[in-house]
């Protein structure tokens, strides 16, 4: 979480940094700030709330600074406030620091800074420790001081440092938090993510863990933990900044919902040849590797974890190998049974989620083969995996994930199909059928999107509800978890998802007159079972919105309202059924006046534990 930007060059640093921070607001948006070297000293400006508040605060200042660092925050230590906002300075403000991550031993460091050096702290943050630590380590060389400070720090961090003693440079360090360097003509940048600086540069260095960078306007030097200079290849960004614009839609989330047919098409297209064979270009899993695998672990967080729940059905059915799905923050501390016969699939849109990354490392340590499903090229998860199966969703800006989820599902099907056909466990005819169904999804999804008005109407009827339940069986249960998460994270309604058969074991006690229940019944072989579950909740007064495949008109007799998706094989319904749920969450949140693209307490990239 949190976004950092730094600039050194000849232009107005403040404008460039603030513009970059706006592009990083998805990483956190509870406060922001900048530190600039101005008139011979460091000046720090910060403000609680959105970047607009910071802009208002500095509107009357006339900055000439050509070097500075900035930060947009997602609070971990200390509530969102002006004083806890970054940058943080040392006592005489000759040093300023921005930080993304957590310093785990900050209490210990703070105690010693107070006791041994008489430091007076201003904020409740862990970050302020870094500024003071660098300050007490400083003799006459900022790089020396940063190295000495970093030696004492434990945790995850990407930091940017400037000092009035060496006002021509920014020093940045990366450990388990994303950091990139942008290479300009007579100017250089640091940032947490590419969109922050894409307007200015296309040549990027992806900084590795435990590397330190020294940037002046004409030079960038990268050092490893032994302080030996290292060389990196330049990464050329080919995609456009426009992909991260709203394109006339009121919110990024709505735009991204509508981009799903394209995302699915592109993800399929990258892997499928015209005769339906799947090419694993760039992925080195051989037939022998796949035959050696006796277990698949899918590990992820949030929406990506929900993609894994559906992935379990797909891979078990198509590849006929046992699949376990786990939440990354649980997996990593559980001493899981993983060995060299395990295929570990990490799913992550951002590729920077710390828990997923840590789980991946744990699985790697135990000998598993690591395949990741990632949307962001060159991200940490991608770089640390043996192989990467990219989703081609394009940049996802809204905090609530939509198009990343559906493209992750596509990857689950393709992985299952590839494993099944390569190991000979899947019949060709069945393989061909599923491929045909997958290819038809983008067009069918366009039909689903055309029924937006119907979903709007449902949202209008229900947006004042206090709670809602999502029920389904088989893959529908996985989709229910995602539909429920979408609703709660952007509309703040208390929603709950449960496998329909499990209702009667306790949760049904919560169903009362007019409780809204969304019942997914897209699976032909489970359809009648779902009808019984609908009867059970209706008998207790629930209002039921059913979701079924076109043609299953029986649903109209049972549910109060029905959403239909185009007919398709049971195996692929999640790719269609989740979309009305995303739209329902969107319109409910809109009617409740919520900040849809930036819901409270959340951030797009979760780089802390
Ligand atoms: C919810 C959402 C989150 C993410 C989760 C993992 O809409 O976006 O639950 O899915 O934080 O993020 P990634 O996929 O970047 O690892």
XYZ file of C-alpha atoms in Angstrom, residues 117-576:
460
model
C 19.940 10.267 20.993
C 17.255 12.381 22.648
C 15.070 12.332 19.534
C 11.619 13.838 19.888
C 9.057 12.158 17.668
C 6.245 14.097 16.018
C 4.078 11.312 14.608
C 2.851 7.829 15.516
C 4.265 6.313 12.348
C 6.925 3.673 11.901
C 8.297 5.742 9.001
C 9.488 8.616 11.152
C 11.982 6.183 12.693
C 13.701 5.894 9.295
C 14.280 9.645 8.990
C 15.818 9.859 12.472
C 17.826 6.684 12.001
C 19.386 8.021 8.789
C 20.033 11.296 10.585
C 21.930 9.724 13.493
C 23.906 7.585 11.024
C 24.797 10.621 8.900
C 28.411 11.816 9.037
C 29.199 13.309 5.642
C 27.674 10.941 3.096
C 23.964 10.267 2.636
C 24.471 6.915 0.925
C 26.617 5.687 3.859
C 23.939 6.814 6.277
C 21.135 5.110 4.335
C 23.109 1.832 4.225
C 23.766 2.001 7.970
C 20.114 2.762 8.712
C 18.784 0.011 6.462
C 21.058 -2.540 8.174
C 19.064 -1.918 11.362
C 15.590 -2.033 9.804
C 13.417 -5.149 9.637
C 10.241 -5.401 7.595
C 9.088 -4.445 4.135
C 9.882 -1.127 2.573
C 10.406 0.978 -0.467
C 11.813 4.306 0.671
C 12.796 7.560 -0.976
C 15.181 9.939 0.799
C 16.367 13.495 0.138
C 18.709 15.657 2.191
C 19.545 19.359 2.137
C 23.196 18.325 2.641
C 23.249 16.637 -0.777
C 20.474 18.410 -2.648
C 21.284 16.989 -6.055
C 20.176 13.414 -5.322
C 17.406 11.069 -4.296
C 18.326 7.800 -2.633
C 15.839 4.952 -2.772
C 15.863 1.443 -1.329
C 13.656 -1.540 -2.014
C 12.887 -4.540 0.193
C 9.649 -6.445 -0.414
C 7.744 -3.407 -1.655
C 7.576 -2.276 -5.279
C 9.993 0.331 -6.590
C 10.778 1.413 -10.122
C 13.102 4.008 -11.594
C 12.091 6.079 -14.620
C 14.886 7.184 -16.945
C 14.399 10.570 -18.583
C 16.531 13.036 -20.541
C 18.175 15.232 -17.929
C 15.753 13.982 -15.291
C 15.071 10.786 -13.380
C 12.212 9.421 -11.284
C 11.367 6.913 -8.613
C 7.855 5.534 -8.166
C 5.872 2.657 -6.715
C 4.288 1.892 -10.056
C 4.657 2.739 -13.734
C 1.477 4.839 -14.307
C 2.846 7.499 -11.921
C 5.577 8.504 -14.368
C 4.399 7.179 -17.714
C 3.572 10.659 -18.951
C 7.282 11.524 -18.744
C 9.245 8.337 -19.411
C 8.927 4.930 -21.030
C 12.325 3.529 -20.050
C 12.185 1.861 -16.659
C 14.453 -0.033 -14.296
C 12.605 -2.592 -12.162
C 14.485 -2.442 -8.883
C 15.099 -5.763 -7.109
C 14.937 -6.548 -3.414
C 17.757 -5.193 -1.252
C 18.909 -2.791 -3.939
C 19.692 0.854 -3.357
C 19.481 3.489 -6.063
C 21.164 6.876 -6.260
C 19.520 9.245 -8.723
C 20.805 12.592 -9.885
C 19.339 14.409 -12.849
C 21.874 12.918 -15.280
C 22.711 9.611 -13.679
C 21.218 6.540 -12.015
C 23.388 4.083 -10.084
C 22.062 0.864 -8.571
C 23.880 -0.988 -5.781
C 23.252 -4.373 -4.186
C 23.250 -5.054 -0.442
C 27.096 -5.335 -0.496
C 27.198 -1.927 -2.119
C 28.529 -3.263 -5.389
C 27.203 -1.499 -8.437
C 24.799 -3.657 -10.482
C 23.466 -3.187 -13.993
C 19.851 -3.693 -15.015
C 18.262 -4.087 -18.392
C 16.003 -1.249 -19.408
C 12.340 -2.267 -19.454
C 10.451 -0.473 -22.226
C 6.822 0.259 -21.435
C 4.734 -0.292 -24.552
C 1.220 0.318 -23.214
C -0.386 3.701 -23.163
C -1.268 6.017 -20.309
C -4.711 6.397 -21.945
C -5.556 2.846 -20.925
C -5.738 4.249 -17.421
C -8.319 6.954 -18.295
C -12.067 6.778 -17.656
C -13.046 7.036 -21.314
C -16.387 8.750 -20.687
C -17.554 6.328 -18.002
C -18.540 7.852 -14.688
C -16.274 5.488 -12.771
C -13.311 3.253 -13.538
C -15.261 0.337 -12.092
C -18.041 0.706 -14.653
C -15.522 1.088 -17.455
C -13.690 -2.012 -16.286
C -16.916 -4.031 -16.035
C -17.568 -3.142 -19.674
C -14.017 -4.027 -20.701
C -14.506 -7.663 -19.697
C -15.417 -9.051 -23.125
C -12.174 -7.564 -24.452
C -10.100 -8.732 -21.475
C -11.422 -12.276 -21.861
C -10.908 -12.214 -25.622
C -7.335 -10.936 -25.270
C -6.453 -13.459 -22.557
C -7.789 -16.311 -24.691
C -6.247 -14.967 -27.841
C -2.741 -14.856 -26.356
C -2.854 -18.585 -25.658
C -5.200 -20.165 -28.186
C -4.304 -20.913 -31.760
C -7.004 -21.143 -34.435
C -7.177 -24.956 -34.168
C -7.908 -24.699 -30.440
C -4.516 -25.783 -29.144
C -3.190 -23.933 -26.153
C 0.303 -22.571 -26.517
C 2.317 -22.051 -23.385
C 4.753 -19.693 -25.058
C 7.296 -18.622 -22.498
C 6.127 -21.211 -19.959
C 8.484 -24.102 -19.493
C 6.118 -26.736 -18.023
C 6.780 -29.936 -19.979
C 4.654 -33.059 -20.260
C 7.032 -34.758 -17.792
C 6.695 -31.834 -15.358
C 2.918 -32.080 -15.509
C 2.943 -35.852 -15.110
C 5.061 -35.424 -12.006
C 2.488 -33.144 -10.361
C 0.187 -34.861 -7.887
C -1.334 -31.798 -6.276
C -2.149 -28.207 -7.140
C -2.260 -25.429 -4.586
C -3.968 -22.198 -5.593
C -3.077 -19.380 -3.217
C -4.247 -15.764 -3.346
C -6.145 -13.025 -1.483
C -9.580 -11.430 -1.836
C -11.035 -11.476 -5.324
C -8.053 -13.395 -6.661
C -8.735 -16.057 -4.012
C -12.325 -16.204 -5.238
C -11.016 -16.839 -8.750
C -9.086 -19.718 -7.169
C -12.308 -21.168 -5.715
C -13.742 -21.465 -9.220
C -10.312 -22.545 -10.466
C -10.488 -25.560 -8.163
C -13.638 -26.795 -9.921
C -12.162 -26.147 -13.342
C -8.756 -27.747 -12.749
C -10.062 -30.764 -10.834
C -12.630 -31.415 -13.544
C -10.344 -30.841 -16.524
C -6.914 -31.940 -15.285
C -8.162 -34.520 -12.794
C -5.657 -33.614 -10.150
C -6.529 -32.639 -6.559
C -6.581 -28.898 -5.986
C -6.451 -27.089 -2.678
C -7.258 -23.378 -2.499
C -5.902 -21.278 0.305
C -5.853 -17.700 1.495
C -2.264 -16.496 1.219
C -2.079 -15.042 4.736
C -3.164 -18.432 6.132
C -1.062 -20.617 3.867
C 2.221 -18.970 4.765
C 1.947 -19.655 8.496
C 0.393 -23.108 8.304
C 3.347 -25.314 7.393
C 1.420 -26.690 4.384
C 2.147 -30.032 2.715
C 4.062 -28.874 -0.324
C 6.884 -30.643 -2.124
C 8.464 -30.991 -5.541
C 5.351 -32.721 -6.831
C 3.213 -29.667 -6.067
C 2.215 -27.092 -8.641
C 1.733 -23.851 -6.741
C -0.470 -21.335 -8.558
C -0.335 -17.794 -7.177
C -3.089 -15.518 -8.471
C -2.595 -11.770 -8.179
C -3.808 -8.848 -10.257
C -1.139 -6.458 -8.989
C 1.588 -9.041 -8.518
C 2.629 -7.071 -5.446
C 0.344 -8.446 -2.711
C 2.718 -9.127 0.139
C 0.892 -12.147 1.571
C 0.726 -13.812 -1.846
C 4.393 -13.101 -2.430
C 5.336 -14.529 0.963
C 3.218 -17.650 0.364
C 4.918 -18.096 -3.015
C 8.352 -17.909 -1.378
C 7.300 -20.434 1.248
C 6.103 -22.858 -1.450
C 9.300 -22.304 -3.444
C 11.402 -23.027 -0.375
C 9.598 -26.347 -0.036
C 10.369 -27.268 -3.633
C 7.064 -26.520 -5.398
C 6.912 -25.483 -9.023
C 5.600 -21.902 -9.122
C 3.192 -20.762 -11.814
C 1.651 -17.346 -11.295
C -1.407 -15.749 -12.834
C -0.658 -12.047 -12.861
C -1.925 -8.914 -14.606
C 1.020 -6.565 -14.120
C 4.057 -7.299 -16.244
C 7.339 -7.367 -14.390
C 5.646 -7.271 -10.956
C 7.244 -9.002 -7.958
C 5.060 -12.129 -8.099
C 5.797 -12.459 -11.828
C 9.514 -12.058 -11.320
C 9.760 -14.590 -8.503
C 7.749 -17.305 -10.260
C 9.122 -20.122 -12.394
C 6.488 -19.358 -15.009
C 3.898 -16.638 -15.527
C 0.467 -16.965 -17.108
C -0.450 -13.331 -17.736
C -4.011 -12.105 -17.693
C -4.582 -9.526 -20.405
C -7.089 -7.397 -18.562
C -5.173 -4.142 -19.108
C -4.589 -1.742 -16.208
C -7.224 -2.130 -13.488
C -7.636 1.141 -11.630
C -10.852 0.804 -9.582
C -10.093 -0.637 -6.176
C -12.869 -3.217 -6.612
C -11.524 -5.831 -8.975
C -13.742 -6.885 -11.893
C -11.953 -7.529 -15.186
C -8.942 -9.003 -13.418
C -11.261 -11.607 -11.849
C -12.833 -12.773 -15.115
C -9.476 -12.945 -16.887
C -8.075 -14.913 -13.929
C -10.960 -17.364 -14.424
C -10.006 -17.724 -18.090
C -6.479 -18.652 -17.013
C -7.855 -21.266 -14.603
C -9.743 -22.937 -17.484
C -6.764 -22.765 -19.819
C -4.399 -24.205 -17.213
C -6.870 -27.028 -16.434
C -7.387 -27.776 -20.122
C -3.680 -27.740 -20.885
C -2.827 -30.019 -17.969
C -5.667 -32.407 -18.787
C -4.934 -32.768 -22.500
C -1.155 -32.941 -22.069
C -1.285 -35.679 -19.446
C -3.910 -37.578 -21.463
C -6.500 -37.397 -18.682
C -8.932 -35.265 -20.684
C -10.797 -36.523 -23.740
C -10.264 -34.542 -26.911
C -13.993 -34.143 -27.594
C -14.638 -32.672 -24.158
C -11.580 -30.420 -24.528
C -12.904 -29.165 -27.880
C -16.333 -28.467 -26.406
C -14.925 -26.346 -23.566
C -12.647 -24.431 -25.942
C -15.656 -23.663 -28.145
C -17.611 -22.464 -25.121
C -14.743 -20.256 -23.952
C -14.398 -18.683 -27.376
C -18.100 -17.801 -27.326
C -17.918 -16.055 -23.935
C -16.900 -12.523 -25.089
C -19.998 -12.249 -27.342
C -22.296 -13.751 -24.699
C -20.920 -11.327 -22.151
C -21.839 -8.417 -24.411
C -25.438 -9.668 -24.203
C -25.225 -9.734 -20.401
C -23.941 -6.152 -20.409
C -26.856 -5.058 -22.599
C -29.201 -5.883 -19.713
C -27.644 -3.232 -17.517
C -30.974 -1.387 -17.157
C -32.602 -4.410 -15.605
C -29.822 -4.574 -13.013
C -30.180 -0.829 -12.395
C -33.870 -1.391 -11.650
C -33.054 -4.137 -9.158
C -30.512 -1.858 -7.501
C -33.135 0.896 -7.285
C -35.504 -1.506 -5.503
C -32.968 -2.761 -2.990
C -30.293 -0.151 -2.369
C -31.585 0.672 1.115
C -31.274 -2.923 2.341
C -29.309 -3.600 5.511
C -28.075 -7.061 4.639
C -28.027 -9.528 1.771
C -27.190 -13.194 1.348
C -25.692 -14.851 -1.722
C -26.306 -18.577 -2.071
C -25.215 -21.107 -4.684
C -23.798 -24.567 -5.193
C -20.654 -25.847 -6.908
C -18.905 -23.129 -8.946
C -21.892 -20.847 -8.214
C -20.837 -20.827 -4.549
C -17.428 -19.457 -5.586
C -19.137 -16.721 -7.625
C -21.376 -15.916 -4.629
C -18.283 -15.078 -2.543
C -17.161 -12.666 -5.215
C -20.617 -11.077 -5.677
C -20.877 -10.600 -1.938
C -17.386 -9.094 -1.619
C -18.116 -6.624 -4.450
C -21.273 -5.448 -2.717
C -19.779 -5.048 0.742
C -16.562 -3.334 -0.331
C -18.158 -0.585 -2.398
C -21.644 -0.145 -0.878
C -20.763 -0.986 2.759
C -23.809 -3.263 3.021
C -23.386 -6.260 5.261
C -23.449 -9.117 2.791
C -22.719 -12.764 3.276
C -22.063 -15.630 0.870
C -22.629 -19.268 1.667
C -22.838 -22.615 -0.116
C -26.604 -23.077 -0.354
C -26.594 -26.542 1.206
C -24.885 -25.142 4.280
C -27.605 -22.567 5.024
C -29.721 -24.874 7.116
C -26.784 -25.624 9.405
C -27.013 -22.258 11.117
C -27.091 -19.215 8.858
C -30.748 -19.625 7.935
C -31.501 -18.290 11.438
C -30.706 -14.835 10.035
C -33.317 -14.973 7.281
C -36.421 -12.987 8.127
C -39.248 -11.110 6.409
C -37.914 -9.295 3.283
C -34.275 -10.330 3.731
C -32.720 -10.143 0.276
C -31.271 -13.442 -0.959
C -29.479 -13.653 -4.302
C -29.642 -17.275 -5.427
C -27.342 -18.477 -8.209
C -28.672 -21.569 -9.977
C -26.680 -21.895 -13.190
C -25.658 -25.532 -12.760
C -28.064 -27.893 -14.539
C -27.351 -30.863 -12.323
C -27.799 -28.792 -9.165
C -30.767 -26.752 -10.370
C -33.446 -28.671 -8.458
C -31.364 -28.610 -5.281
C -31.156 -24.840 -5.595
C -34.903 -24.580 -6.078
C -35.321 -26.372 -2.734
C -32.911 -23.939 -1.077
C -34.890 -21.037 -2.529
C -38.076 -22.553 -1.073
C -36.407 -22.791 2.326
C -35.500 -19.092 2.460
C -38.812 -17.991 0.963
C -40.653 -19.942 3.619
C -38.910 -17.661 6.123
C -39.946 -14.478 4.324
C -36.899 -13.851 2.088
C -37.143 -11.837 -1.117
C -35.247 -13.846 -3.735
C -33.435 -12.653 -6.835
C -32.621 -15.786 -8.802
C -29.859 -16.029 -11.387
C -30.216 -18.774 -13.974
C -29.404 -19.726 -17.540
C -31.797 -18.581 -20.258
C -34.489 -21.174 -20.698
C -34.687 -22.230 -17.041
C -38.064 -20.550 -16.655
C -38.891 -22.685 -13.650
C -36.896 -20.099 -11.737
C -39.610 -17.493 -12.404
C -42.082 -19.560 -10.417
C -39.781 -19.727 -7.435
C -37.901 -16.428 -7.247
C -39.375 -12.925 -6.914
C -37.134 -11.652 -9.724
C -34.844 -13.435 -12.153
C -31.614 -12.422 -13.882
C -30.856 -14.577 -16.923
C -27.464 -15.257 -18.431
C -27.042 -16.719 -21.937
C -27.134 -20.472 -22.209
C -23.741 -22.168 -21.953
C -22.102 -25.278 -20.493
C -22.195 -25.480 -16.698
C -18.401 -25.432 -16.578
C -18.070 -21.856 -17.863
C -21.068 -20.084 -16.255
C -18.916 -18.181 -13.693
C -17.525 -16.064 -16.540
C -21.045 -14.776 -17.200
